[in-house]
Each structure stands twice: as structure tokens, then as C-alpha cells.
Tab-separated table of C-alpha atoms in Angstrom:
chain	number	residue	atom	x	y	z
A	1	MET	CA	-12.707	-6.902	-24.727
A	2	ALA	CA	-14.242	-5.367	-27.564
A	3	LEU	CA	-16.177	-6.545	-31.291
A	4	LYS	CA	-15.118	-4.650	-34.449
A	5	ASN	CA	-17.467	-5.128	-37.446
A	6	GLU	CA	-16.376	-4.761	-40.879
A	7	LYS	CA	-16.943	-0.649	-41.207
A	8	ASN	CA	-14.628	-0.317	-38.370
A	9	LYS	CA	-17.141	0.158	-35.789
A	10	ILE	CA	-15.856	-0.723	-32.102
A	11	ILE	CA	-18.116	-1.739	-29.107
A	12	ARG	CA	-16.564	-2.260	-25.358
A	13	GLU	CA	-17.756	-4.217	-23.053
A	14	LYS	CA	-17.901	-2.389	-19.741
A	15	LYS	CA	-15.612	-2.705	-15.956
A	16	SER	CA	-14.764	-5.369	-18.718
A	17	PHE	CA	-12.076	-7.983	-16.700
A	18	HIS	CA	-12.174	-11.622	-17.223
A	19	LEU	CA	-9.129	-13.708	-15.181
A	20	ILE	CA	-8.592	-17.572	-16.686
A	21	ASN	CA	-7.898	-20.333	-14.492
A	22	ILE	CA	-6.463	-23.639	-16.298
A	23	GLN	CA	-7.196	-25.378	-13.316
A	24	ASP	CA	-11.164	-24.261	-12.939
A	25	THR	CA	-12.979	-25.010	-15.984
A	26	ASN	CA	-15.782	-22.520	-14.825
A	27	SER	CA	-13.579	-19.851	-15.601
A	28	LEU	CA	-12.910	-21.267	-19.501
A	29	THR	CA	-16.284	-20.135	-20.694
A	30	ILE	CA	-16.530	-16.388	-21.214
A	31	SER	CA	-20.004	-14.223	-21.642
A	32	PRO	CA	-18.586	-10.661	-21.973
A	33	GLN	CA	-21.527	-8.445	-21.700
A	34	LEU	CA	-21.737	-7.277	-25.331
A	35	SER	CA	-24.836	-6.576	-27.405
A	36	THR	CA	-25.668	-9.941	-29.671
A	37	ASN	CA	-27.239	-7.372	-32.493
A	38	PHE	CA	-23.631	-6.632	-34.139
A	39	GLN	CA	-22.151	-8.159	-37.096
A	40	ALA	CA	-18.875	-8.497	-35.756
A	41	SER	CA	-15.522	-9.367	-37.628
A	42	SER	CA	-13.186	-9.777	-35.093
A	43	LEU	CA	-12.908	-9.244	-31.552
A	44	GLN	CA	-9.992	-7.713	-29.258
A	45	PHE	CA	-8.397	-7.614	-25.847
A	46	PHE	CA	-5.839	-6.758	-24.184
A	47	LEU	CA	-3.912	-9.816	-22.322
A	48	GLY	CA	-2.977	-8.099	-18.804
A	49	ILE	CA	-4.105	-5.321	-17.036
A	50	ASP	CA	-4.046	-1.697	-18.014
A	51	SER	CA	-1.386	1.006	-16.273
A	52	ILE	CA	-4.538	2.997	-14.548
A	53	THR	CA	-6.275	0.014	-13.504
A	54	ASN	CA	-2.623	-0.955	-11.753
A	55	SER	CA	-1.980	1.730	-10.540
A	56	ALA	CA	-6.042	2.587	-8.423
A	57	GLY	CA	-6.323	1.179	-5.015
A	58	VAL	CA	-7.663	-2.322	-3.635
A	59	GLN	CA	-9.943	-4.044	-6.229
A	60	GLY	CA	-12.671	-6.794	-6.178
A	61	GLY	CA	-14.369	-9.666	-8.416
A	62	CYS	CA	-11.688	-10.890	-10.286
A	63	LEU	CA	-9.283	-7.866	-9.774
A	64	ASP	CA	-9.017	-9.052	-6.176
A	65	PRO	CA	-5.979	-9.917	-4.677
A	66	MET	CA	-6.579	-12.440	-3.113
A	67	GLN	CA	-7.098	-14.471	-6.483
A	68	GLY	CA	-3.506	-14.663	-6.751
A	69	MET	CA	-2.853	-12.361	-9.789
A	70	TYR	CA	-1.169	-9.589	-7.708
A	71	TRP	CA	2.241	-9.272	-6.866
A	72	THR	CA	2.302	-8.726	-2.732
A	73	TRP	CA	6.010	-6.790	-2.339
A	74	LEU	CA	5.289	-4.963	-5.403
A	75	SER	CA	2.339	-2.918	-6.464
A	76	GLY	CA	0.755	-4.030	-9.482
A	77	TYR	CA	-0.802	-6.986	-11.023
A	78	ILE	CA	0.687	-10.312	-12.547
A	79	ASN	CA	-0.806	-10.586	-16.189
A	80	LEU	CA	0.290	-14.077	-16.642
A	81	LYS	CA	1.580	-16.871	-14.476
A	82	LEU	CA	2.894	-20.287	-16.536
A	83	GLU	CA	4.403	-22.810	-14.351
A	84	GLY	CA	5.665	-26.130	-14.722
A	85	HIS	CA	8.620	-29.017	-15.143
A	86	TYR	CA	10.393	-29.848	-18.227
A	87	PRO	CA	9.721	-33.429	-18.948
A	88	SER	CA	13.320	-34.550	-20.313
A	89	ALA	CA	15.109	-32.556	-17.701
A	90	SER	CA	14.665	-31.675	-13.853
A	91	THR	CA	14.400	-28.108	-14.067
A	92	SER	CA	11.118	-26.205	-13.850
A	93	PHE	CA	9.907	-23.091	-14.789
A	94	GLN	CA	8.255	-20.399	-13.671
A	95	TYR	CA	6.815	-17.183	-15.279
A	96	HIS	CA	4.935	-14.705	-13.117
A	97	LEU	CA	4.822	-11.792	-16.038
A	98	GLY	CA	3.711	-8.112	-15.520
A	99	GLY	CA	4.506	-4.882	-14.792
A	100	TYR	CA	3.103	-1.909	-16.247
A	101	ARG	CA	5.766	0.835	-15.642
A	102	ALA	CA	7.100	2.344	-18.642
A	103	PRO	CA	9.475	1.046	-20.168
A	104	PHE	CA	8.330	-2.260	-19.355
A	105	ASN	CA	4.610	-1.808	-19.784
A	106	THR	CA	4.073	-5.734	-20.696
A	107	LEU	CA	0.667	-4.781	-21.532
A	108	GLN	CA	-0.541	-7.235	-24.889
A	109	THR	CA	-3.481	-6.146	-27.612
A	110	VAL	CA	-4.507	-9.477	-28.879
A	111	GLU	CA	-6.988	-9.283	-32.048
A	112	ILE	CA	-8.934	-11.955	-33.725
A	113	GLU	CA	-10.274	-11.890	-36.476
A	114	ILE	CA	-13.812	-14.054	-36.069
A	115	PRO	CA	-17.422	-15.389	-37.938
A	116	ASP	CA	-20.245	-13.756	-36.920
A	117	ALA	CA	-21.359	-16.591	-34.167
A	118	LYS	CA	-22.963	-16.622	-30.734
A	119	TYR	CA	-20.941	-19.197	-29.312
A	120	LEU	CA	-17.068	-19.227	-30.282
A	121	GLU	CA	-14.229	-21.898	-29.485
A	122	ILE	CA	-10.865	-19.815	-29.175
A	123	PRO	CA	-7.717	-22.420	-28.317
A	124	ILE	CA	-4.481	-20.981	-27.040
A	125	ASP	CA	-1.061	-22.734	-28.249
A	126	ILE	CA	1.049	-22.947	-24.990
A	127	GLU	CA	4.003	-24.465	-27.227
A	128	LYS	CA	4.235	-21.071	-29.019
A	129	LEU	CA	5.727	-19.639	-26.258
A	130	PHE	CA	8.211	-21.478	-25.733
A	131	THR	CA	9.457	-22.782	-29.328
A	132	GLN	CA	9.622	-18.623	-30.157
A	133	ALA	CA	11.558	-18.053	-26.563
A	134	GLU	CA	14.972	-17.407	-27.395
A	135	ASP	CA	17.103	-20.086	-25.166
A	136	SER	CA	18.843	-17.067	-23.083
A	137	THR	CA	15.375	-16.700	-21.326
A	138	PRO	CA	15.684	-17.689	-17.654
A	139	ASP	CA	13.652	-20.562	-16.570
A	140	HIS	CA	11.984	-18.271	-13.097
A	141	ILE	CA	10.795	-14.668	-14.142
A	142	MET	CA	9.162	-13.220	-11.191
A	143	SER	CA	9.016	-9.078	-11.576
A	144	PRO	CA	8.840	-6.544	-14.270
A	145	GLY	CA	11.534	-5.710	-16.299
A	146	LYS	CA	13.511	-6.275	-19.832
A	147	GLU	CA	12.932	-10.255	-19.538
A	148	ALA	CA	9.031	-10.166	-18.636
A	149	MET	CA	8.671	-7.474	-21.092
A	150	GLN	CA	10.501	-10.459	-23.742
A	151	LEU	CA	8.372	-12.716	-22.958
A	152	SER	CA	5.734	-10.826	-22.825
A	153	LYS	CA	5.298	-10.057	-26.199
A	154	LEU	CA	5.101	-13.883	-27.664
A	155	THR	CA	2.634	-14.172	-25.379
A	156	ALA	CA	-0.086	-12.679	-27.626
A	157	THR	CA	1.052	-15.005	-29.895
A	158	MET	CA	-0.283	-17.682	-28.240
A	159	PHE	CA	-3.816	-16.898	-29.281
A	160	PRO	CA	-4.362	-17.894	-32.960
A	161	SER	CA	-4.924	-14.932	-35.574
A	162	SER	CA	-8.693	-16.581	-36.351
A	163	VAL	CA	-10.873	-18.469	-35.573
A	164	LYS	CA	-13.376	-20.487	-37.598
B	1	MET	CA	-39.488	36.941	5.461
B	2	SER	CA	-38.493	36.968	8.724
B	3	LYS	CA	-40.216	33.650	9.019
B	4	GLN	CA	-38.721	32.039	6.006
B	5	PHE	CA	-35.197	33.755	7.422
B	6	LEU	CA	-36.387	32.334	11.195
B	7	LEU	CA	-36.891	28.678	9.674
B	8	ALA	CA	-33.813	28.722	7.693
B	9	ALA	CA	-31.661	29.857	10.770
B	10	PHE	CA	-34.079	27.388	12.739
B	11	ILE	CA	-32.668	23.838	10.371
B	12	VAL	CA	-29.179	24.894	10.186
B	13	ILE	CA	-28.852	25.134	13.927
B	14	LEU	CA	-30.729	21.431	13.881
B	15	LEU	CA	-28.282	20.181	10.931
B	16	VAL	CA	-25.102	21.765	13.576
B	17	ALA	CA	-26.453	20.244	16.391
B	18	PHE	CA	-27.167	17.030	14.597
B	19	ARG	CA	-23.584	16.877	13.499
B	20	SER	CA	-21.679	17.974	16.693
B	21	ARG	CA	-23.339	15.034	18.209
B	22	GLU	CA	-21.042	13.070	16.356
B	23	LYS	CA	-16.705	13.095	16.030
B	24	PRO	CA	-15.536	13.345	12.690
B	25	LEU	CA	-13.947	9.944	11.458
B	26	PHE	CA	-10.830	11.649	9.500
B	27	VAL	CA	-9.795	15.212	10.045
B	28	ALA	CA	-7.033	16.866	7.871
B	29	PRO	CA	-5.695	19.848	9.499
B	30	PRO	CA	-6.229	22.934	8.032
B	31	SER	CA	-2.873	24.210	7.369
B	32	TRP	CA	-1.988	21.226	5.533
B	33	PRO	CA	-1.677	20.400	1.748
B	34	GLN	CA	-5.051	18.015	0.761
B	35	PRO	CA	-4.634	14.103	1.282
B	36	HIS	CA	-3.062	12.553	-1.589
B	37	TYR	CA	-5.921	8.811	-0.865
B	38	ASP	CA	-9.078	9.105	-2.880
B	39	PHE	CA	-11.603	9.221	0.603
B	40	ASN	CA	-14.163	8.781	-2.541
B	41	GLU	CA	-13.320	5.488	-3.603
B	42	ASN	CA	-13.532	3.652	0.281
B	43	PRO	CA	-15.706	6.171	2.066
B	44	LEU	CA	-13.962	6.026	5.650
B	45	THR	CA	-17.620	4.746	7.938
B	46	ALA	CA	-16.523	4.044	11.744
B	47	SER	CA	-17.526	0.037	11.239
B	48	LYS	CA	-15.154	-0.143	8.230
B	49	ILE	CA	-12.806	1.751	10.735
B	50	ALA	CA	-13.699	-0.379	13.486
B	51	LEU	CA	-13.546	-3.914	11.804
B	52	GLY	CA	-9.585	-2.621	10.080
B	53	ARG	CA	-8.740	-1.958	14.129
B	54	VAL	CA	-9.618	-5.193	15.293
B	55	LEU	CA	-7.088	-6.739	12.055
B	56	PHE	CA	-4.634	-5.258	13.031
B	57	TYR	CA	-4.681	-5.923	16.153
B	58	ASP	CA	-5.761	-9.628	15.204
B	59	PRO	CA	-2.227	-12.369	15.159
B	60	LEU	CA	-4.748	-14.659	13.227
B	61	LEU	CA	-3.473	-12.565	10.405
B	62	SER	CA	-0.300	-14.866	10.009
B	63	ALA	CA	0.572	-18.093	9.284
B	64	ASP	CA	0.831	-19.337	12.742
B	65	SER	CA	-1.244	-16.963	14.605
B	66	SER	CA	1.858	-15.730	16.791
B	67	THR	CA	2.210	-12.000	14.672
B	68	SER	CA	-0.434	-9.371	14.184
B	69	CYS	CA	0.723	-5.792	12.563
B	70	SER	CA	0.709	-4.670	15.814
B	71	SER	CA	3.849	-6.670	17.091
B	72	CYS	CA	5.963	-4.620	14.503
B	73	HIS	CA	3.819	-1.400	14.396
B	74	SER	CA	2.710	-0.036	18.969
B	75	SER	CA	1.202	2.553	19.148
B	76	TYR	CA	2.182	3.583	22.096
B	77	THR	CA	5.696	4.264	19.934
B	78	ALA	CA	3.940	6.114	17.088
B	79	PHE	CA	3.334	2.491	15.656
B	80	ALA	CA	7.084	1.956	14.991
B	81	HIS	CA	8.962	-1.283	15.951
B	82	THR	CA	10.797	-0.542	19.471
B	83	ASP	CA	12.377	-4.136	20.669
B	84	HIS	CA	14.448	-4.576	16.673
B	85	ALA	CA	16.347	-2.799	14.430
B	86	LEU	CA	14.936	-5.046	11.469
B	87	SER	CA	11.736	-6.534	11.755
B	88	HIS	CA	10.418	-9.746	13.285
B	89	GLY	CA	8.167	-11.815	12.039
B	90	ILE	CA	6.987	-15.573	12.112
B	91	HIS	CA	9.141	-18.467	13.533
B	92	ASP	CA	11.330	-16.209	14.490
B	93	SER	CA	12.145	-14.577	11.555
B	94	ILE	CA	14.290	-11.210	10.786
B	95	GLY	CA	13.619	-9.161	8.049
B	96	THR	CA	16.181	-6.889	5.929
B	97	ARG	CA	14.028	-3.397	7.246
B	98	ASN	CA	13.332	-1.255	9.935
B	99	ALA	CA	9.825	-1.631	10.330
B	100	PRO	CA	8.260	2.296	9.989
B	101	ALA	CA	6.104	4.428	11.964
B	102	LEU	CA	2.897	5.192	10.692
B	103	MET	CA	1.254	7.971	10.430
B	104	ASN	CA	-0.470	10.697	8.379
B	105	LEU	CA	-0.707	7.613	5.857
B	106	ALA	CA	-2.963	9.717	3.689
B	107	TRP	CA	-0.988	11.933	2.469
B	108	LYS	CA	1.532	9.602	0.876
B	109	LYS	CA	2.099	8.850	-2.851
B	110	SER	CA	4.287	6.081	-2.092
B	111	LEU	CA	4.763	3.278	0.742
B	112	MET	CA	7.642	1.299	2.200
B	113	TRP	CA	11.224	1.816	2.081
B	114	ASP	CA	11.496	1.462	-1.439
B	115	GLY	CA	8.716	3.124	-1.943
B	116	ALA	CA	7.321	-0.166	-4.391
B	117	VAL	CA	3.676	0.010	-3.004
B	118	HIS	CA	2.326	2.954	-4.743
B	119	HIS	CA	-1.614	2.918	-2.983
B	120	LEU	CA	-2.661	2.743	0.814
B	121	ASP	CA	-5.095	0.047	-0.068
B	122	LEU	CA	-2.693	-2.804	-0.818
B	123	GLN	CA	-0.191	-2.035	1.569
B	124	ALA	CA	-1.273	-4.922	4.209
B	125	LEU	CA	-0.629	-7.387	1.335
B	126	ALA	CA	3.258	-7.116	1.522
B	127	PRO	CA	3.675	-7.826	5.237
B	128	ILE	CA	0.897	-10.765	5.460
B	129	ALA	CA	2.839	-12.405	2.905
B	130	HIS	CA	6.240	-11.982	3.697
B	131	PRO	CA	7.497	-15.285	4.710
B	132	ALA	CA	9.615	-13.162	7.619
B	133	GLU	CA	6.562	-11.394	8.903
B	134	MET	CA	3.404	-12.681	8.452
B	135	GLY	CA	3.444	-15.700	5.702
B	136	GLU	CA	-0.097	-15.864	5.030
B	137	GLU	CA	-1.941	-16.005	1.750
B	138	LEU	CA	-4.447	-13.279	1.087
B	139	GLN	CA	-6.820	-16.539	0.009
B	140	HIS	CA	-6.505	-18.303	2.868
B	141	LEU	CA	-6.418	-15.237	5.016
B	142	THR	CA	-10.092	-15.277	3.853
B	143	LEU	CA	-11.354	-18.407	4.509
B	144	LYS	CA	-9.618	-18.044	8.330
B	145	LEU	CA	-11.925	-14.765	8.760
B	146	GLN	CA	-14.821	-16.286	7.010
B	147	SER	CA	-15.229	-19.307	10.051
B	148	THR	CA	-14.741	-16.404	12.595
B	149	GLY	CA	-17.665	-15.776	13.928
B	150	MET	CA	-16.599	-12.335	15.247
B	151	TYR	CA	-15.377	-11.648	11.552
B	152	ASN	CA	-18.937	-12.564	10.068
B	153	VAL	CA	-20.154	-9.797	12.808
B	154	LEU	CA	-17.618	-7.268	12.330
B	155	PHE	CA	-17.576	-7.701	8.121
B	156	LYS	CA	-22.226	-7.551	8.479
B	157	ASN	CA	-21.939	-4.407	10.575
B	158	ALA	CA	-18.801	-2.849	7.928
B	159	PHE	CA	-19.978	-4.230	4.830
B	160	GLY	CA	-24.029	-5.031	5.154
B	161	ASP	CA	-22.875	-8.985	4.906
B	162	THR	CA	-21.168	-11.340	6.460
B	163	LEU	CA	-18.783	-12.335	3.044
B	164	VAL	CA	-14.991	-11.875	3.408
B	165	THR	CA	-13.409	-10.449	0.551
B	166	GLY	CA	-9.279	-9.830	-0.314
B	167	GLU	CA	-10.969	-6.174	-1.351
B	168	ARG	CA	-13.006	-5.645	1.689
B	169	THR	CA	-10.513	-6.891	4.189
B	170	LEU	CA	-7.485	-4.425	2.327
B	171	LYS	CA	-10.251	-1.711	2.638
B	172	ALA	CA	-10.868	-1.858	6.658
B	173	ILE	CA	-7.239	-2.164	7.211
B	174	ALA	CA	-6.750	0.666	5.151
B	175	GLN	CA	-9.511	2.753	6.842
B	176	PHE	CA	-8.016	2.201	10.218
B	177	MET	CA	-4.438	3.290	8.842
B	178	LEU	CA	-6.375	6.485	7.544
B	179	VAL	CA	-7.320	7.704	10.020
B	180	LEU	CA	-3.689	7.815	12.282
B	181	VAL	CA	-3.443	11.626	12.006
B	182	SER	CA	-0.360	12.602	14.480
B	183	ALA	CA	-1.169	16.348	14.366
B	184	GLN	CA	-1.376	17.987	18.008
B	185	SER	CA	2.303	17.855	18.870
B	186	LYS	CA	3.759	20.870	20.890
B	187	TYR	CA	5.194	22.406	17.531
B	188	ASP	CA	1.413	22.496	16.491
B	189	SER	CA	0.191	24.664	19.080
B	190	VAL	CA	3.016	26.636	18.822
B	191	MET	CA	1.823	27.340	14.609
B	192	GLN	CA	-1.367	27.775	16.291
B	193	GLY	CA	-0.370	30.359	18.503
B	194	LYS	CA	-1.155	28.807	21.437
B	195	THR	CA	1.759	27.823	23.187
B	196	GLN	CA	5.683	28.918	22.612
B	197	PHE	CA	8.946	27.658	21.780
B	198	THR	CA	11.501	27.979	24.224
B	199	LEU	CA	14.567	29.585	24.007
B	200	GLN	CA	16.034	25.819	22.816
B	201	GLU	CA	13.116	24.931	21.369
B	202	LYS	CA	13.633	28.341	19.342
B	203	LYS	CA	17.380	28.167	18.274
B	204	GLY	CA	17.259	24.066	17.294
B	205	TYR	CA	13.814	24.583	15.303
B	206	ARG	CA	15.701	27.706	12.836
B	207	LEU	CA	18.375	25.374	12.826
B	208	TYR	CA	16.096	22.690	11.765
B	209	GLN	CA	14.600	24.981	9.128
B	210	GLN	CA	18.276	25.286	7.706
B	211	HIS	CA	19.496	22.059	7.412
B	212	CYS	CA	16.627	19.354	7.736
B	213	SER	CA	13.999	20.921	6.331
B	214	GLY	CA	14.613	20.120	2.905
B	215	CYS	CA	13.389	16.539	2.867
B	216	HIS	CA	11.928	16.935	5.841
B	217	ALA	CA	9.241	19.405	5.226
B	218	GLU	CA	6.522	21.032	7.096
B	219	PRO	CA	4.104	19.753	7.853
B	220	LEU	CA	4.202	16.518	7.294
B	221	PHE	CA	7.575	16.649	7.913
B	222	THR	CA	8.479	14.645	4.590
B	223	ASN	CA	8.830	15.440	1.477
B	224	ASP	CA	7.792	11.824	0.609
B	225	GLU	CA	10.387	11.406	-1.861
B	226	PHE	CA	13.819	9.205	-1.705
B	227	ALA	CA	17.012	10.188	-0.104
B	228	TYR	CA	20.589	9.338	-0.171
B	229	ASN	CA	21.879	10.134	3.289
B	230	GLY	CA	25.182	9.410	3.291
B	231	LEU	CA	25.770	6.055	4.676
B	232	PRO	CA	27.364	3.330	4.138
B	233	ALA	CA	25.536	0.123	2.958
B	234	ASP	CA	25.448	-2.666	5.795
B	235	PRO	CA	27.692	-5.653	3.515
B	236	LYS	CA	25.293	-8.278	5.357
B	237	LEU	CA	21.792	-6.894	3.869
B	238	ASN	CA	23.535	-5.064	0.794
B	239	ASP	CA	19.880	-3.688	0.616
B	240	SER	CA	20.272	-0.784	-2.359
B	241	GLY	CA	16.530	0.629	-1.415
B	242	ARG	CA	14.654	2.593	-4.376
B	243	MET	CA	16.605	1.045	-7.261
B	244	LYS	CA	15.703	-2.174	-6.786
B	245	ILE	CA	12.002	-1.300	-7.622
B	246	THR	CA	13.254	1.391	-10.530
B	247	GLY	CA	16.414	-0.680	-11.719
B	248	ASP	CA	18.109	2.781	-12.655
B	249	PRO	CA	21.702	3.137	-10.765
B	250	LYS	CA	20.829	7.210	-10.196
B	251	ASP	CA	18.996	5.260	-7.079
B	252	SER	CA	21.268	2.990	-5.505
B	253	LEU	CA	21.246	3.228	-1.933
B	254	HIS	CA	17.624	5.945	-1.594
B	255	PHE	CA	15.590	5.256	0.688
B	256	LYS	CA	12.114	7.102	2.137
B	257	VAL	CA	12.431	10.160	3.605
B	258	PRO	CA	10.581	9.223	6.609
B	259	THR	CA	8.717	11.888	9.181
B	260	LEU	CA	10.266	13.299	12.022
B	261	ARG	CA	6.890	13.742	13.406
B	262	ASN	CA	7.264	11.705	16.798
B	263	ILE	CA	10.831	10.820	16.719
B	264	GLU	CA	11.082	10.485	20.131
B	265	VAL	CA	9.655	6.914	20.611
B	266	SER	CA	9.888	5.350	17.293
B	267	TYR	CA	13.765	4.491	17.783
B	268	PRO	CA	15.739	2.814	16.214
B	269	TYR	CA	15.935	4.597	13.325
B	270	MET	CA	17.130	4.924	9.827
B	271	HIS	CA	15.919	2.074	6.965
B	272	ASP	CA	17.730	-0.634	8.611
B	273	GLY	CA	17.616	0.443	12.811
B	274	ARG	CA	21.261	1.235	12.510
B	275	PHE	CA	21.254	4.016	15.352
B	276	MET	CA	19.417	3.703	18.312
B	277	ASN	CA	18.908	7.286	19.932
B	278	LEU	CA	18.479	10.300	17.968
B	279	THR	CA	22.092	11.586	19.259
B	280	ALA	CA	23.624	8.911	17.376
B	281	VAL	CA	21.681	9.933	13.814
B	282	LEU	CA	22.499	14.148	14.726
B	283	LYS	CA	26.337	12.549	14.799
B	284	HIS	CA	25.810	10.887	11.886
B	285	TYR	CA	24.667	14.441	10.332
B	286	SER	CA	27.079	16.541	11.917
B	287	THR	CA	30.587	14.554	11.578
B	288	SER	CA	30.587	11.659	9.081
B	289	ALA	CA	31.549	12.306	5.504
B	290	SER	CA	29.516	10.826	2.807
B	291	ALA	CA	30.376	6.626	2.239
B	292	LEU	CA	29.519	7.646	-1.367
B	293	PRO	CA	29.094	10.557	-4.204
B	294	LEU	CA	25.677	12.112	-1.901
B	295	ASN	CA	24.000	13.846	-5.578
B	296	ASN	CA	22.216	15.331	-3.294
B	297	PRO	CA	21.690	19.433	-3.866
B	298	LYS	CA	19.302	19.122	-0.145
B	299	LEU	CA	22.270	17.991	1.907
B	300	SER	CA	25.882	18.505	1.574
B	301	LEU	CA	28.333	16.610	4.309
B	302	PRO	CA	28.887	16.278	7.217
B	303	LEU	CA	26.368	19.460	8.090
B	304	PRO	CA	28.214	21.890	10.895
B	305	LEU	CA	26.967	21.778	13.764
B	306	THR	CA	28.052	22.829	16.951
B	307	PRO	CA	27.874	20.072	19.530
B	308	ALA	CA	25.722	23.020	21.362
B	309	ASP	CA	23.762	23.176	18.133
B	310	ARG	CA	22.463	19.433	18.054
B	311	VAL	CA	21.600	19.606	22.107
B	312	ASP	CA	19.178	22.799	20.447
B	313	LEU	CA	18.543	20.834	17.711
B	314	LEU	CA	17.498	17.817	19.213
B	315	ALA	CA	15.402	19.958	22.458
B	316	PHE	CA	12.687	20.695	18.550
B	317	LEU	CA	12.434	17.675	18.422
B	318	LEU	CA	11.036	16.355	21.399
B	319	THR	CA	8.043	19.445	20.643
B	320	LEU	CA	7.406	17.141	17.914
B	321	THR	CA	5.962	13.667	20.159
B	322	ASP	CA	2.300	14.200	19.796
B	323	LYS	CA	1.406	12.272	23.267
B	324	ASN	CA	-2.847	12.575	21.838
B	325	PHE	CA	-1.523	10.319	19.138
B	326	LEU	CA	0.349	8.260	20.943
B	327	PHE	CA	-2.386	7.318	24.277
B	328	ASN	CA	-5.324	8.186	21.430
B	329	PRO	CA	-7.832	5.476	23.132
B	330	ASP	CA	-9.639	5.278	19.670
B	331	PHE	CA	-5.926	3.602	18.071
B	332	ALA	CA	-5.632	1.374	21.106
B	333	TYR	CA	-6.300	-2.585	21.600
B	334	PRO	CA	-9.881	-2.397	20.078
B	335	LYS	CA	-10.729	-5.348	23.258
B	336	LYS	CA	-14.274	-3.677	23.817
B	337	ILE	CA	-15.315	-4.203	19.599
B	338	ILE	CA	-13.719	-7.573	20.174
B	339	GLU	CA	-15.615	-8.314	23.245
B	340	GLN	CA	-19.411	-6.739	21.733
B	341	ALA	CA	-18.574	-8.717	18.136
B	342	THR	CA	-17.771	-11.689	20.039
B	343	LYS	CA	-21.069	-11.385	22.377
B	344	GLU	CA	-23.165	-11.048	19.251
B	345	SER	CA	-22.568	-13.375	17.137
B	346	GLU	CA	-22.537	-16.164	20.076
B	347	ARG	CA	-26.175	-14.852	21.130
B	348	LEU	CA	-26.994	-15.650	16.821
B	349	ARG	CA	-25.227	-19.449	16.928
B	350	LYS	CA	-28.165	-20.398	19.936
């Protein structure tokens, strides 16, 4: 996670990994270890885990495989899990998006314009993922590859380009 | 000045004397390449290896407490599974691949027959979670370990407190796997000039160098790469091997080259355990044409080996058996460690 100011100066949080779990309200509030003395104009973060972290050995905290965001049959982090049912149909969907090896590196960059504030609320619009996805997108994507790559590109659009 | 020198010599002797009292936890044979594993990221300690060893032998790691790592990886058969061609897990499930022998894992760049796992720390996750192997979730496993008195003691010894995490559990298992070094076979003694091959073994060694060493390269007896060795795919298993991971058709039917060390005891052979003995393996290489185009500059099939050559080659392969490794008491079921930790946890409870 990083902050940028008007002069394009960037400060980055060290060892910056945050896991957001919609079922765990505590995880929905993030307090990054960043200087409060910085007139930020935008917030930047990766959606997913970079390839260097992916290539390393087992790690702890929110990177611990016990969090369920690590594939077991294949080495690598799952960047985003989204599972559910369509209300109109009896079909379910299950998306475990990840993969860090070229040409299917699913890591996305998000940049959001922000006001200079101590507390920010960032809405995530999951519907955007579904309205933009092609009709041919399968209901189940659970391994790295072309399909995971295509859907991952849309995940960044769930975040707003600016917040007030 | 001579006084200073004496003092220095005295200190050196003291240090040496002190160090030699403890057996080193891991020794890389001097003539081998550097291990691939980064020990700085997970420094070995006796208590972490002990924890990893107890975990390795504990069926608690499976969903129904029936299957441990050692169920399919027995120390006496170089940590392979001689009863079954394919792995055998909870509820009598049968997997799709032959449980490989475990040794010299610190030198591996990737693990599993298809290289799906890129780091030894994360290897144990695969069999623990696989529904046909141990069928357990890591999160649930940490809760089971946390509520077991013996593990509270072992985790405290290893990590300073009783907290069980996925990271700690996997790092401890990796430490036990790292110390499984096999480098004391007759072949090794011959290379060190301590003993000599018989005439037949010597002939077999030359044949090995000529026909096998391209992939099964010394001193690890594997180049740790993936290769197609001419076998037809089993139509029931329909296993494409490395291609499953890379998506590249060139990798179809490619599997990890296994080590030849301790090959005598690690039967059955091949990724699907289709050959029950080495005679059948050598017969494949010396009498079969490749089922599909080989595209492998290191191998052309069939290999020009006469029946007499095959006997000589087999004699050489038997020199790769390392009895010190197979019967090393430090690698066997950790009865003493379990008893001590259980006693300690009972003492703490009182």
C-alpha cells in the first residue's frame, strides 16, 4: 500500500499485506503503517500478491496458508475468492483468482484519488465484475490461466477511481 | 607474543571441543553442489526438527486420524510406499500417482511429479489437503494441534510459545524433510576412495554413465528436471504430467526425473508405479520403442543394452542403497520424543 502526493512523491508501507474477508468485520478496517504527515492525493495498492512473495517459502500473518488464500495442489496465492449463487438461476459461481507466472500474472494495480483525510471509506462494487464479464466467462475458475487472467483484469474496476 | 598465541590456540581448541560435542543438524556432502533451499529463511534447530518429525508420523494430520505422512513414506523404503502403486489415503482412497521416495530434498528446485510445488515449505500442504490423501484443512489442523497437550510442549520448545500457526507447522515439517540426506551408499564410499566396486559393478557404472547419467546425473542421481521416457499414458489415469502445470503441450507426459539413490528399496517404479521391479524398468528402457515421439536429446529408445549389460547395470544400481539412511534411528518413529512431550504436558496440567 502506498500514498502519492501532488508532486508525485510516493511513500510505501513496509511489509504491506492486508487480507480483507467480507465475513470478518474486523478485517474491513485497515490501519496502514504510513506517515500521517503526508499530504496524499492518491492511494495505490496491488490487488493480489506479487511474484517475489509468491516464489518465497511459507509465510505468516495474513500470508499464512491457513488463511485459505493459498492453493494446496499448486504453489501460489489466491488473490481473490468470490463464491455464491445467482438469485435468478440455480447455478452457483466459484472464483478463486490467482496465478503469478508469465504470461498469466493476475496481479492488478489500483489507484484511487483521495482527499487529505485521516479516515477513508472505499466502497467496493462487486456487481461491476459481473456486468463487465463476457457471457462466455465460466461459472467456476479455480486455477491460473487465461480465464483467471481475463476476469482478474476486471477486479480492479470494482474500486472507484476517486473517493471524497 | 607466544603467550598470546597460546591463548588463541587454547580458545580455538575449546571452541572445537565444544562444537564437536553436538552432531551437526545438516551436513551437505563436500563434493555436492550447494543446496537450493535457503536455510537462512528457516534456520534448523533440533527442537523444530523434532516437532516436524512428530508431525510427519502423526495421523492427526488427516481428516479422520487414519493417515500420516509416514503411511505412504516409510523410512525403511527410503520414504516411498512399497505396498501401493498409487498413493493410498483416507477412506481407502486411491490417488493418481506413486508416492515418491524422500531424500536430499534440500537440493530440489521443485517438488511433486509435475513440479506443482515450488518450495519445500509448502510441499506438505498438498498431501494434507488432497481429498484422496489426508483430506484435512490447514486451518482445522492448527486447531487440532493447538488443543493437543503434547503439541503445546513441542511448539513451545520449537518456537518459544505454544501458538500453532500454519507457517510454524509447515516450517517444522520442512525441517524434518531437509535432514533426510542420503549420501553414504557403497557408491559414495567408492567415490571417496574408501572401497572399490566389484568388476560387475564397475561395468554397470560405465553403462550407467553412458546411458542414464544424462537425466539421472551424479551426485544426486537426478537432474531435477522433467522428461518423457517413452511410456504410453495409462488410459484410466490420463495423466498429462508437467503439462497440467505449464499448459504447454511440449510438456505433455513429462514427469520429474526421480533419483536413483536407494532405488533398490523404493519400488514400485515410475510416476504411476506401473513397474514392480527394476528388471521390468530396465526391460522397458532396453526393449521398448517410445510410445510417442521422444523429442529428448538425452534419450533414444530402446537403449542398446544386452541382457548381460542389464545384469551389470542392476549390480551398479544396488550400490546406491544407503543402509545408514534407511535405518537411521533419527528418522524413524519418534517414540521417545512423543513420550517425553506427553509426560511434560501431563506434568504441566497438574
